[in-house]
Amino acid sequence: MMNLKKFEYWFIVGSQDLYGDETIKLVADHARIMADEFNNDPLLPGTVALKPVAITPEKIRGLFEEANAAAHCAGIMTWMHTFSPSKMWIQGLAMNRKPLLHLHTQFNRDIPWAAIDMDFMNLNQSAHGDREHGYIHARMKLPGKVAAGFWQDSELRRRIGVWMRAAAARKDGQDSPVLRFGDNMREVAVTEGDKIEAQIKFGWQVNTWGIGDLSSRYAKIDNGHAEKLAEEYAAMYELAPALKQPGAARTAMLEQAKIETAIEEMLLSENAGAFTTTFQDLHGLPQLPGLACQRLMEKGYGFGAEGDWKQSMLTRAAKVMAAGILGGTSFMEDYTYHLEPGKEAVLGSHMLEICPSIADGKPRVEVHPLSIGGKADPARLVFDAAPGPAVLATLIDLGSRFRMIVNEVETVKIENPMPKLPVARALWKPYPNLSAAAEAWIISGGTHHSVYSTALTQEYFRDYARMSGIEFVLIDKNTSVNRLQDELHWNEAYWGR
Ligand code: MN
């Protein structure tokens, strides 16, 4: 599992030099106490790096210059303990390249009614200083997040943690390319997109790697290695009886073990975070990677089928945001509806490639034919997804811009066995209800591919979209399709600029 402590969040506390050294020292002492507490609270997964109190335009600009160049800096948190005139911040903010959180809090929780005097008022001035600071963010149209509340309150800390995780995903996306094995599935529209714009907006490097490079690595991996990996499978999952003895089914599982190793070797050698495959380009591989993709997603890699690099990178981003949070995250696809009145639900799945992190109970390795692609029968993990609240997120390219769409759903227990459908699957009820959610998703242009997560909420994706400078559309309990249609028109005016 990824450790988010490697990401630094610079804590820049603003003041000014009019107050004198004694006040500035108090500001610094308070900021130190806050930074130490933040670093000891698991709600804040990153490392808070406290910086010297920012009191002049030159020093403020210097801090932002340093942050831009700092390899581990994933974001900047600002807070004005006292008043800090905002014209001093313009140069620094204008050159800043890191995600911003404007923390609006006050060191003292309560007003000391009997003791309060003008010294106290001048020191505990966030109510006033943070409004000056917020104005300049609004004036400069900066895409930051404002998180307000008492700094020891767990809800405020949770909100800071969400932003930290989104910023970690953004930093990771800039450092972890996606490897595309083969191109997009022929004639499919939604998996296409502007890879240059993706790199400009998200930092994602999206490049193609020959299937021949992968298949020649695959051919070099010996049976002994595959058998060792099979022992790991046997320890982690249930194996179908035919897979426990020599024969065609066990051979199919061992082939997936070799594919898993070959893909992982290439991901590691390129320091990549995500990959895509396509069943139309498997030359030199015996099967469509199934179990291999499921295992690599479980290890934290992003994945997209049929060459879908947008959802692959979004799955990776979600995996980073969800690191250490209870629940699972997977590549997903809307497959089939259940339209019985009162029990409407969506059956989500894919041909094979669903991450076992979302499983309810122990997944089972099975080998079955695949009716597409013309290759050998692939091994895959079969399971039902755990019930509970979840979100679906997708990313589309509208030609002029990217749009992220998120739908809140409730995953339910699958009561009816489906013995003839040997794939991993999830059954969910979308909010506000199936028909309105489907209408809302479709008028927004949402694809059949998405990222599914029981670990994350819409807030993570919203923060990530905002810091990436892209449009965000939410479909939840309060969604009215008519209202959304209007919102989409207004968004054209804002985003279509
Ligand atoms: Mn698909």
JSON list of C-alpha atoms in Angstrom, two decimals, residues 284-469:
[
{"chain": "A", "resi": 284, "resn": "GLY", "atom": "CA", "xyz": [2.24, -13.08, -28.68]},
{"chain": "A", "resi": 285, "resn": "LEU", "atom": "CA", "xyz": [0.12, -13.36, -25.53]},
{"chain": "A", "resi": 286, "resn": "PRO", "atom": "CA", "xyz": [-1.95, -16.53, -25.10]},
{"chain": "A", "resi": 287, "resn": "GLN", "atom": "CA", "xyz": [-4.90, -14.87, -23.30]},
{"chain": "A", "resi": 288, "resn": "LEU", "atom": "CA", "xyz": [-6.46, -11.52, -22.61]},
{"chain": "A", "resi": 289, "resn": "PRO", "atom": "CA", "xyz": [-4.82, -10.33, -19.36]},
{"chain": "A", "resi": 290, "resn": "GLY", "atom": "CA", "xyz": [-7.56, -10.95, -16.75]},
{"chain": "A", "resi": 291, "resn": "LEU", "atom": "CA", "xyz": [-6.30, -12.20, -13.41]},
{"chain": "A", "resi": 292, "resn": "ALA", "atom": "CA", "xyz": [-3.08, -10.28, -14.20]},
{"chain": "A", "resi": 293, "resn": "CYS", "atom": "CA", "xyz": [-4.95, -6.95, -14.44]},
{"chain": "A", "resi": 294, "resn": "GLN", "atom": "CA", "xyz": [-6.99, -7.72, -11.32]},
{"chain": "A", "resi": 295, "resn": "ARG", "atom": "CA", "xyz": [-3.83, -8.46, -9.33]},
{"chain": "A", "resi": 296, "resn": "LEU", "atom": "CA", "xyz": [-2.05, -5.32, -10.53]},
{"chain": "A", "resi": 297, "resn": "MET", "atom": "CA", "xyz": [-5.05, -3.14, -9.63]},
{"chain": "A", "resi": 298, "resn": "GLU", "atom": "CA", "xyz": [-5.02, -4.76, -6.20]},
{"chain": "A", "resi": 299, "resn": "LYS", "atom": "CA", "xyz": [-1.38, -3.66, -5.87]},
{"chain": "A", "resi": 300, "resn": "GLY", "atom": "CA", "xyz": [-2.39, -0.05, -6.54]},
{"chain": "A", "resi": 301, "resn": "TYR", "atom": "CA", "xyz": [-1.94, 0.33, -10.31]},
{"chain": "A", "resi": 302, "resn": "GLY", "atom": "CA", "xyz": [-4.53, 2.07, -12.44]},
{"chain": "A", "resi": 303, "resn": "PHE", "atom": "CA", "xyz": [-6.10, 0.06, -15.25]},
{"chain": "A", "resi": 304, "resn": "GLY", "atom": "CA", "xyz": [-8.32, 0.75, -18.22]},
{"chain": "A", "resi": 305, "resn": "ALA", "atom": "CA", "xyz": [-9.64, -1.85, -20.67]},
{"chain": "A", "resi": 306, "resn": "GLU", "atom": "CA", "xyz": [-9.92, -1.41, -24.45]},
{"chain": "A", "resi": 307, "resn": "GLY", "atom": "CA", "xyz": [-7.17, 1.20, -24.34]},
{"chain": "A", "resi": 308, "resn": "ASP", "atom": "CA", "xyz": [-9.11, 3.49, -22.00]},
{"chain": "A", "resi": 309, "resn": "TRP", "atom": "CA", "xyz": [-6.19, 5.53, -20.64]},
{"chain": "A", "resi": 310, "resn": "LYS", "atom": "CA", "xyz": [-8.42, 8.23, -19.11]},
{"chain": "A", "resi": 311, "resn": "GLN", "atom": "CA", "xyz": [-10.16, 5.78, -16.78]},
{"chain": "A", "resi": 312, "resn": "SER", "atom": "CA", "xyz": [-6.85, 4.00, -16.16]},
{"chain": "A", "resi": 313, "resn": "MET", "atom": "CA", "xyz": [-5.24, 7.19, -14.87]},
{"chain": "A", "resi": 314, "resn": "LEU", "atom": "CA", "xyz": [-8.38, 8.11, -12.93]},
{"chain": "A", "resi": 315, "resn": "THR", "atom": "CA", "xyz": [-8.32, 4.65, -11.31]},
{"chain": "A", "resi": 316, "resn": "ARG", "atom": "CA", "xyz": [-4.71, 5.28, -10.34]},
{"chain": "A", "resi": 317, "resn": "ALA", "atom": "CA", "xyz": [-5.60, 8.72, -8.93]},
{"chain": "A", "resi": 318, "resn": "ALA", "atom": "CA", "xyz": [-8.43, 7.11, -6.92]},
{"chain": "A", "resi": 319, "resn": "LYS", "atom": "CA", "xyz": [-6.07, 4.39, -5.65]},
{"chain": "A", "resi": 320, "resn": "VAL", "atom": "CA", "xyz": [-3.67, 7.07, -4.38]},
{"chain": "A", "resi": 321, "resn": "MET", "atom": "CA", "xyz": [-6.47, 9.09, -2.77]},
{"chain": "A", "resi": 322, "resn": "ALA", "atom": "CA", "xyz": [-7.85, 5.94, -1.11]},
{"chain": "A", "resi": 323, "resn": "ALA", "atom": "CA", "xyz": [-4.50, 4.68, 0.27]},
{"chain": "A", "resi": 324, "resn": "GLY", "atom": "CA", "xyz": [-5.11, 3.35, 3.79]},
{"chain": "A", "resi": 325, "resn": "ILE", "atom": "CA", "xyz": [-8.86, 4.04, 3.77]},
{"chain": "A", "resi": 326, "resn": "LEU", "atom": "CA", "xyz": [-11.24, 1.14, 4.38]},
{"chain": "A", "resi": 327, "resn": "GLY", "atom": "CA", "xyz": [-12.96, -0.02, 1.19]},
{"chain": "A", "resi": 328, "resn": "GLY", "atom": "CA", "xyz": [-11.94, -0.80, -2.36]},
{"chain": "A", "resi": 329, "resn": "THR", "atom": "CA", "xyz": [-11.42, 0.90, -5.71]},
{"chain": "A", "resi": 330, "resn": "SER", "atom": "CA", "xyz": [-11.70, -0.60, -9.18]},
{"chain": "A", "resi": 331, "resn": "PHE", "atom": "CA", "xyz": [-12.05, 0.02, -12.87]},
{"chain": "A", "resi": 332, "resn": "MET", "atom": "CA", "xyz": [-15.75, -0.58, -13.63]},
{"chain": "A", "resi": 333, "resn": "GLU", "atom": "CA", "xyz": [-18.29, -0.78, -16.44]},
{"chain": "A", "resi": 334, "resn": "ASP", "atom": "CA", "xyz": [-22.08, -0.45, -16.52]},
{"chain": "A", "resi": 335, "resn": "TYR", "atom": "CA", "xyz": [-23.21, -3.75, -17.98]},
{"chain": "A", "resi": 336, "resn": "THR", "atom": "CA", "xyz": [-26.87, -4.67, -17.52]},
{"chain": "A", "resi": 337, "resn": "TYR", "atom": "CA", "xyz": [-29.97, -3.25, -15.78]},
{"chain": "A", "resi": 338, "resn": "HIS", "atom": "CA", "xyz": [-32.49, -4.87, -13.51]},
{"chain": "A", "resi": 339, "resn": "LEU", "atom": "CA", "xyz": [-35.69, -2.89, -14.16]},
{"chain": "A", "resi": 340, "resn": "GLU", "atom": "CA", "xyz": [-38.17, -4.64, -11.84]},
{"chain": "A", "resi": 341, "resn": "PRO", "atom": "CA", "xyz": [-40.29, -1.84, -10.29]},
{"chain": "A", "resi": 342, "resn": "GLY", "atom": "CA", "xyz": [-39.00, -0.89, -6.84]},
{"chain": "A", "resi": 343, "resn": "LYS", "atom": "CA", "xyz": [-35.83, -2.97, -7.21]},
{"chain": "A", "resi": 344, "resn": "GLU", "atom": "CA", "xyz": [-34.14, -1.12, -10.07]},
{"chain": "A", "resi": 345, "resn": "ALA", "atom": "CA", "xyz": [-30.39, -1.66, -10.10]},
{"chain": "A", "resi": 346, "resn": "VAL", "atom": "CA", "xyz": [-27.31, -1.68, -12.34]},
{"chain": "A", "resi": 347, "resn": "LEU", "atom": "CA", "xyz": [-25.12, -4.74, -12.71]},
{"chain": "A", "resi": 348, "resn": "GLY", "atom": "CA", "xyz": [-21.56, -3.52, -13.10]},
{"chain": "A", "resi": 349, "resn": "SER", "atom": "CA", "xyz": [-18.73, -5.73, -14.25]},
{"chain": "A", "resi": 350, "resn": "HIS", "atom": "CA", "xyz": [-16.25, -6.15, -17.08]},
{"chain": "A", "resi": 351, "resn": "MET", "atom": "CA", "xyz": [-15.14, -9.02, -19.25]},
{"chain": "A", "resi": 352, "resn": "LEU", "atom": "CA", "xyz": [-12.64, -9.88, -16.50]},
{"chain": "A", "resi": 353, "resn": "GLU", "atom": "CA", "xyz": [-10.85, -6.90, -15.09]},
{"chain": "A", "resi": 354, "resn": "ILE", "atom": "CA", "xyz": [-12.41, -5.86, -11.76]},
{"chain": "A", "resi": 355, "resn": "CYS", "atom": "CA", "xyz": [-10.19, -5.23, -8.74]},
{"chain": "A", "resi": 356, "resn": "PRO", "atom": "CA", "xyz": [-10.56, -7.71, -5.83]},
{"chain": "A", "resi": 357, "resn": "SER", "atom": "CA", "xyz": [-10.18, -4.83, -3.34]},
{"chain": "A", "resi": 358, "resn": "ILE", "atom": "CA", "xyz": [-13.97, -4.35, -3.67]},
{"chain": "A", "resi": 359, "resn": "ALA", "atom": "CA", "xyz": [-14.79, -8.04, -3.03]},
{"chain": "A", "resi": 360, "resn": "ASP", "atom": "CA", "xyz": [-17.15, -9.29, -0.37]},
{"chain": "A", "resi": 361, "resn": "GLY", "atom": "CA", "xyz": [-15.30, -12.32, 1.00]},
{"chain": "A", "resi": 362, "resn": "LYS", "atom": "CA", "xyz": [-12.59, -14.39, -0.65]},
{"chain": "A", "resi": 363, "resn": "PRO", "atom": "CA", "xyz": [-12.40, -14.16, -4.47]},
{"chain": "A", "resi": 364, "resn": "ARG", "atom": "CA", "xyz": [-12.17, -17.40, -6.43]},
{"chain": "A", "resi": 365, "resn": "VAL", "atom": "CA", "xyz": [-9.81, -18.05, -9.36]},
{"chain": "A", "resi": 366, "resn": "GLU", "atom": "CA", "xyz": [-11.63, -19.71, -12.25]},
{"chain": "A", "resi": 367, "resn": "VAL", "atom": "CA", "xyz": [-10.94, -20.38, -15.93]},
{"chain": "A", "resi": 368, "resn": "HIS", "atom": "CA", "xyz": [-13.67, -19.98, -18.53]},
{"chain": "A", "resi": 369, "resn": "PRO", "atom": "CA", "xyz": [-13.98, -19.18, -22.22]},
{"chain": "A", "resi": 370, "resn": "LEU", "atom": "CA", "xyz": [-14.27, -15.57, -23.31]},
{"chain": "A", "resi": 371, "resn": "SER", "atom": "CA", "xyz": [-16.66, -14.91, -26.17]},
{"chain": "A", "resi": 372, "resn": "ILE", "atom": "CA", "xyz": [-14.56, -12.07, -27.57]},
{"chain": "A", "resi": 373, "resn": "GLY", "atom": "CA", "xyz": [-10.97, -11.72, -28.81]},
{"chain": "A", "resi": 374, "resn": "GLY", "atom": "CA", "xyz": [-10.37, -15.24, -30.15]},
{"chain": "A", "resi": 375, "resn": "LYS", "atom": "CA", "xyz": [-7.69, -16.18, -27.60]},
{"chain": "A", "resi": 376, "resn": "ALA", "atom": "CA", "xyz": [-7.37, -19.01, -25.06]},
{"chain": "A", "resi": 377, "resn": "ASP", "atom": "CA", "xyz": [-9.69, -19.27, -22.02]},
{"chain": "A", "resi": 378, "resn": "PRO", "atom": "CA", "xyz": [-8.48, -16.70, -19.48]},
{"chain": "A", "resi": 379, "resn": "ALA", "atom": "CA", "xyz": [-8.13, -17.14, -15.72]},
{"chain": "A", "resi": 380, "resn": "ARG", "atom": "CA", "xyz": [-9.92, -14.52, -13.65]},
{"chain": "A", "resi": 381, "resn": "LEU", "atom": "CA", "xyz": [-11.01, -13.76, -10.09]},
{"chain": "A", "resi": 382, "resn": "VAL", "atom": "CA", "xyz": [-14.75, -14.17, -9.56]},
{"chain": "A", "resi": 383, "resn": "PHE", "atom": "CA", "xyz": [-16.57, -12.44, -6.68]},
{"chain": "A", "resi": 384, "resn": "ASP", "atom": "CA", "xyz": [-19.48, -10.20, -5.67]},
{"chain": "A", "resi": 385, "resn": "ALA", "atom": "CA", "xyz": [-18.71, -6.63, -4.57]},
{"chain": "A", "resi": 386, "resn": "ALA", "atom": "CA", "xyz": [-19.25, -5.76, -0.90]},
{"chain": "A", "resi": 387, "resn": "PRO", "atom": "CA", "xyz": [-22.47, -3.82, -0.24]},
{"chain": "A", "resi": 388, "resn": "GLY", "atom": "CA", "xyz": [-22.44, -0.23, 1.01]},
{"chain": "A", "resi": 389, "resn": "PRO", "atom": "CA", "xyz": [-22.24, 3.36, -0.20]},
{"chain": "A", "resi": 390, "resn": "ALA", "atom": "CA", "xyz": [-20.01, 3.88, -3.25]},
{"chain": "A", "resi": 391, "resn": "VAL", "atom": "CA", "xyz": [-19.26, 6.37, -6.01]},
{"chain": "A", "resi": 392, "resn": "LEU", "atom": "CA", "xyz": [-18.74, 6.03, -9.74]},
{"chain": "A", "resi": 393, "resn": "ALA", "atom": "CA", "xyz": [-16.49, 8.59, -11.39]},
{"chain": "A", "resi": 394, "resn": "THR", "atom": "CA", "xyz": [-15.68, 9.00, -15.04]},
{"chain": "A", "resi": 395, "resn": "LEU", "atom": "CA", "xyz": [-13.68, 11.38, -17.17]},
{"chain": "A", "resi": 396, "resn": "ILE", "atom": "CA", "xyz": [-14.71, 12.40, -20.68]},
{"chain": "A", "resi": 397, "resn": "ASP", "atom": "CA", "xyz": [-13.10, 14.56, -23.34]},
{"chain": "A", "resi": 398, "resn": "LEU", "atom": "CA", "xyz": [-15.62, 17.00, -24.84]},
{"chain": "A", "resi": 399, "resn": "GLY", "atom": "CA", "xyz": [-13.21, 18.16, -27.52]},
{"chain": "A", "resi": 400, "resn": "SER", "atom": "CA", "xyz": [-12.68, 21.57, -25.95]},
{"chain": "A", "resi": 401, "resn": "ARG", "atom": "CA", "xyz": [-12.23, 20.36, -22.36]},
{"chain": "A", "resi": 402, "resn": "PHE", "atom": "CA", "xyz": [-12.38, 17.48, -19.89]},
{"chain": "A", "resi": 403, "resn": "ARG", "atom": "CA", "xyz": [-15.46, 16.85, -17.73]},
{"chain": "A", "resi": 404, "resn": "MET", "atom": "CA", "xyz": [-15.54, 14.64, -14.66]},
{"chain": "A", "resi": 405, "resn": "ILE", "atom": "CA", "xyz": [-18.89, 13.09, -13.72]},
{"chain": "A", "resi": 406, "resn": "VAL", "atom": "CA", "xyz": [-19.53, 11.46, -10.35]},
{"chain": "A", "resi": 407, "resn": "ASN", "atom": "CA", "xyz": [-22.62, 9.48, -9.32]},
{"chain": "A", "resi": 408, "resn": "GLU", "atom": "CA", "xyz": [-23.30, 8.46, -5.73]},
{"chain": "A", "resi": 409, "resn": "VAL", "atom": "CA", "xyz": [-24.70, 4.93, -5.53]},
{"chain": "A", "resi": 410, "resn": "GLU", "atom": "CA", "xyz": [-25.63, 2.30, -2.96]},
{"chain": "A", "resi": 411, "resn": "THR", "atom": "CA", "xyz": [-24.20, -1.13, -3.65]},
{"chain": "A", "resi": 412, "resn": "VAL", "atom": "CA", "xyz": [-26.51, -3.95, -2.56]},
{"chain": "A", "resi": 413, "resn": "LYS", "atom": "CA", "xyz": [-26.03, -7.60, -1.78]},
{"chain": "A", "resi": 414, "resn": "ILE", "atom": "CA", "xyz": [-26.60, -9.89, -4.78]},
{"chain": "A", "resi": 415, "resn": "GLU", "atom": "CA", "xyz": [-29.36, -12.20, -3.56]},
{"chain": "A", "resi": 416, "resn": "ASN", "atom": "CA", "xyz": [-29.69, -14.34, -6.68]},
{"chain": "A", "resi": 417, "resn": "PRO", "atom": "CA", "xyz": [-26.85, -16.67, -7.68]},
{"chain": "A", "resi": 418, "resn": "MET", "atom": "CA", "xyz": [-25.58, -16.21, -11.25]},
{"chain": "A", "resi": 419, "resn": "PRO", "atom": "CA", "xyz": [-23.77, -19.52, -11.86]},
{"chain": "A", "resi": 420, "resn": "LYS", "atom": "CA", "xyz": [-23.44, -18.93, -15.59]},
{"chain": "A", "resi": 421, "resn": "LEU", "atom": "CA", "xyz": [-21.75, -15.51, -15.25]},
{"chain": "A", "resi": 422, "resn": "PRO", "atom": "CA", "xyz": [-18.21, -16.25, -14.05]},
{"chain": "A", "resi": 423, "resn": "VAL", "atom": "CA", "xyz": [-16.96, -12.67, -13.65]},
{"chain": "A", "resi": 424, "resn": "ALA", "atom": "CA", "xyz": [-16.52, -10.26, -10.74]},
{"chain": "A", "resi": 425, "resn": "ARG", "atom": "CA", "xyz": [-19.59, -8.05, -10.42]},
{"chain": "A", "resi": 426, "resn": "ALA", "atom": "CA", "xyz": [-21.25, -5.32, -8.39]},
{"chain": "A", "resi": 427, "resn": "LEU", "atom": "CA", "xyz": [-24.97, -4.51, -8.12]},
{"chain": "A", "resi": 428, "resn": "TRP", "atom": "CA", "xyz": [-25.84, -0.92, -7.22]},
{"chain": "A", "resi": 429, "resn": "LYS", "atom": "CA", "xyz": [-28.77, 1.46, -6.94]},
{"chain": "A", "resi": 430, "resn": "PRO", "atom": "CA", "xyz": [-27.75, 4.87, -8.24]},
{"chain": "A", "resi": 431, "resn": "TYR", "atom": "CA", "xyz": [-29.02, 8.12, -6.68]},
{"chain": "A", "resi": 432, "resn": "PRO", "atom": "CA", "xyz": [-31.44, 9.78, -7.01]},
{"chain": "A", "resi": 433, "resn": "ASN", "atom": "CA", "xyz": [-32.97, 6.69, -8.73]},
{"chain": "A", "resi": 434, "resn": "LEU", "atom": "CA", "xyz": [-32.00, 4.55, -11.68]},
{"chain": "A", "resi": 435, "resn": "SER", "atom": "CA", "xyz": [-33.86, 6.38, -14.44]},
{"chain": "A", "resi": 436, "resn": "ALA", "atom": "CA", "xyz": [-32.96, 9.90, -13.27]},
{"chain": "A", "resi": 437, "resn": "ALA", "atom": "CA", "xyz": [-29.32, 8.89, -12.65]},
{"chain": "A", "resi": 438, "resn": "ALA", "atom": "CA", "xyz": [-29.09, 7.28, -16.08]},
{"chain": "A", "resi": 439, "resn": "GLU", "atom": "CA", "xyz": [-30.66, 10.33, -17.76]},
{"chain": "A", "resi": 440, "resn": "ALA", "atom": "CA", "xyz": [-28.33, 12.66, -15.86]},
{"chain": "A", "resi": 441, "resn": "TRP", "atom": "CA", "xyz": [-25.26, 10.57, -16.66]},
{"chain": "A", "resi": 442, "resn": "ILE", "atom": "CA", "xyz": [-26.17, 10.30, -20.35]},
{"chain": "A", "resi": 443, "resn": "ILE", "atom": "CA", "xyz": [-26.99, 14.00, -20.91]},
{"chain": "A", "resi": 444, "resn": "SER", "atom": "CA", "xyz": [-23.64, 14.76, -19.25]},
{"chain": "A", "resi": 445, "resn": "GLY", "atom": "CA", "xyz": [-21.92, 12.46, -21.77]},
{"chain": "A", "resi": 446, "resn": "GLY", "atom": "CA", "xyz": [-20.77, 9.92, -19.18]},
{"chain": "A", "resi": 447, "resn": "THR", "atom": "CA", "xyz": [-19.12, 6.77, -20.54]},
{"chain": "A", "resi": 448, "resn": "HIS", "atom": "CA", "xyz": [-19.81, 3.11, -19.79]},
{"chain": "A", "resi": 449, "resn": "HIS", "atom": "CA", "xyz": [-16.32, 2.91, -18.23]},
{"chain": "A", "resi": 450, "resn": "SER", "atom": "CA", "xyz": [-15.72, 4.43, -14.80]},
{"chain": "A", "resi": 451, "resn": "VAL", "atom": "CA", "xyz": [-13.87, 4.19, -11.53]},
{"chain": "A", "resi": 452, "resn": "TYR", "atom": "CA", "xyz": [-15.84, 2.58, -8.72]},
{"chain": "A", "resi": 453, "resn": "SER", "atom": "CA", "xyz": [-14.91, 3.21, -5.10]},
{"chain": "A", "resi": 454, "resn": "THR", "atom": "CA", "xyz": [-16.32, 2.36, -1.71]},
{"chain": "A", "resi": 455, "resn": "ALA", "atom": "CA", "xyz": [-13.36, 4.09, -0.03]},
{"chain": "A", "resi": 456, "resn": "LEU", "atom": "CA", "xyz": [-13.94, 7.55, -1.52]},
{"chain": "A", "resi": 457, "resn": "THR", "atom": "CA", "xyz": [-16.76, 10.08, -1.69]},
{"chain": "A", "resi": 458, "resn": "GLN", "atom": "CA", "xyz": [-17.55, 12.73, -4.29]},
{"chain": "A", "resi": 459, "resn": "GLU", "atom": "CA", "xyz": [-15.55, 15.27, -2.24]},
{"chain": "A", "resi": 460, "resn": "TYR", "atom": "CA", "xyz": [-12.22, 13.66, -3.21]},
{"chain": "A", "resi": 461, "resn": "PHE", "atom": "CA", "xyz": [-13.01, 13.74, -6.91]},
{"chain": "A", "resi": 462, "resn": "ARG", "atom": "CA", "xyz": [-14.34, 17.30, -6.64]},
{"chain": "A", "resi": 463, "resn": "ASP", "atom": "CA", "xyz": [-11.11, 18.49, -5.01]},
{"chain": "A", "resi": 464, "resn": "TYR", "atom": "CA", "xyz": [-9.05, 16.62, -7.62]},
{"chain": "A", "resi": 465, "resn": "ALA", "atom": "CA", "xyz": [-11.07, 18.11, -10.51]},
{"chain": "A", "resi": 466, "resn": "ARG", "atom": "CA", "xyz": [-10.85, 21.60, -9.05]},
{"chain": "A", "resi": 467, "resn": "MET", "atom": "CA", "xyz": [-7.09, 21.54, -8.59]},
{"chain": "A", "resi": 468, "resn": "SER", "atom": "CA", "xyz": [-6.76, 20.15, -12.15]},
{"chain": "A", "resi": 469, "resn": "GLY", "atom": "CA", "xyz": [-8.85, 23.00, -13.55]}
]
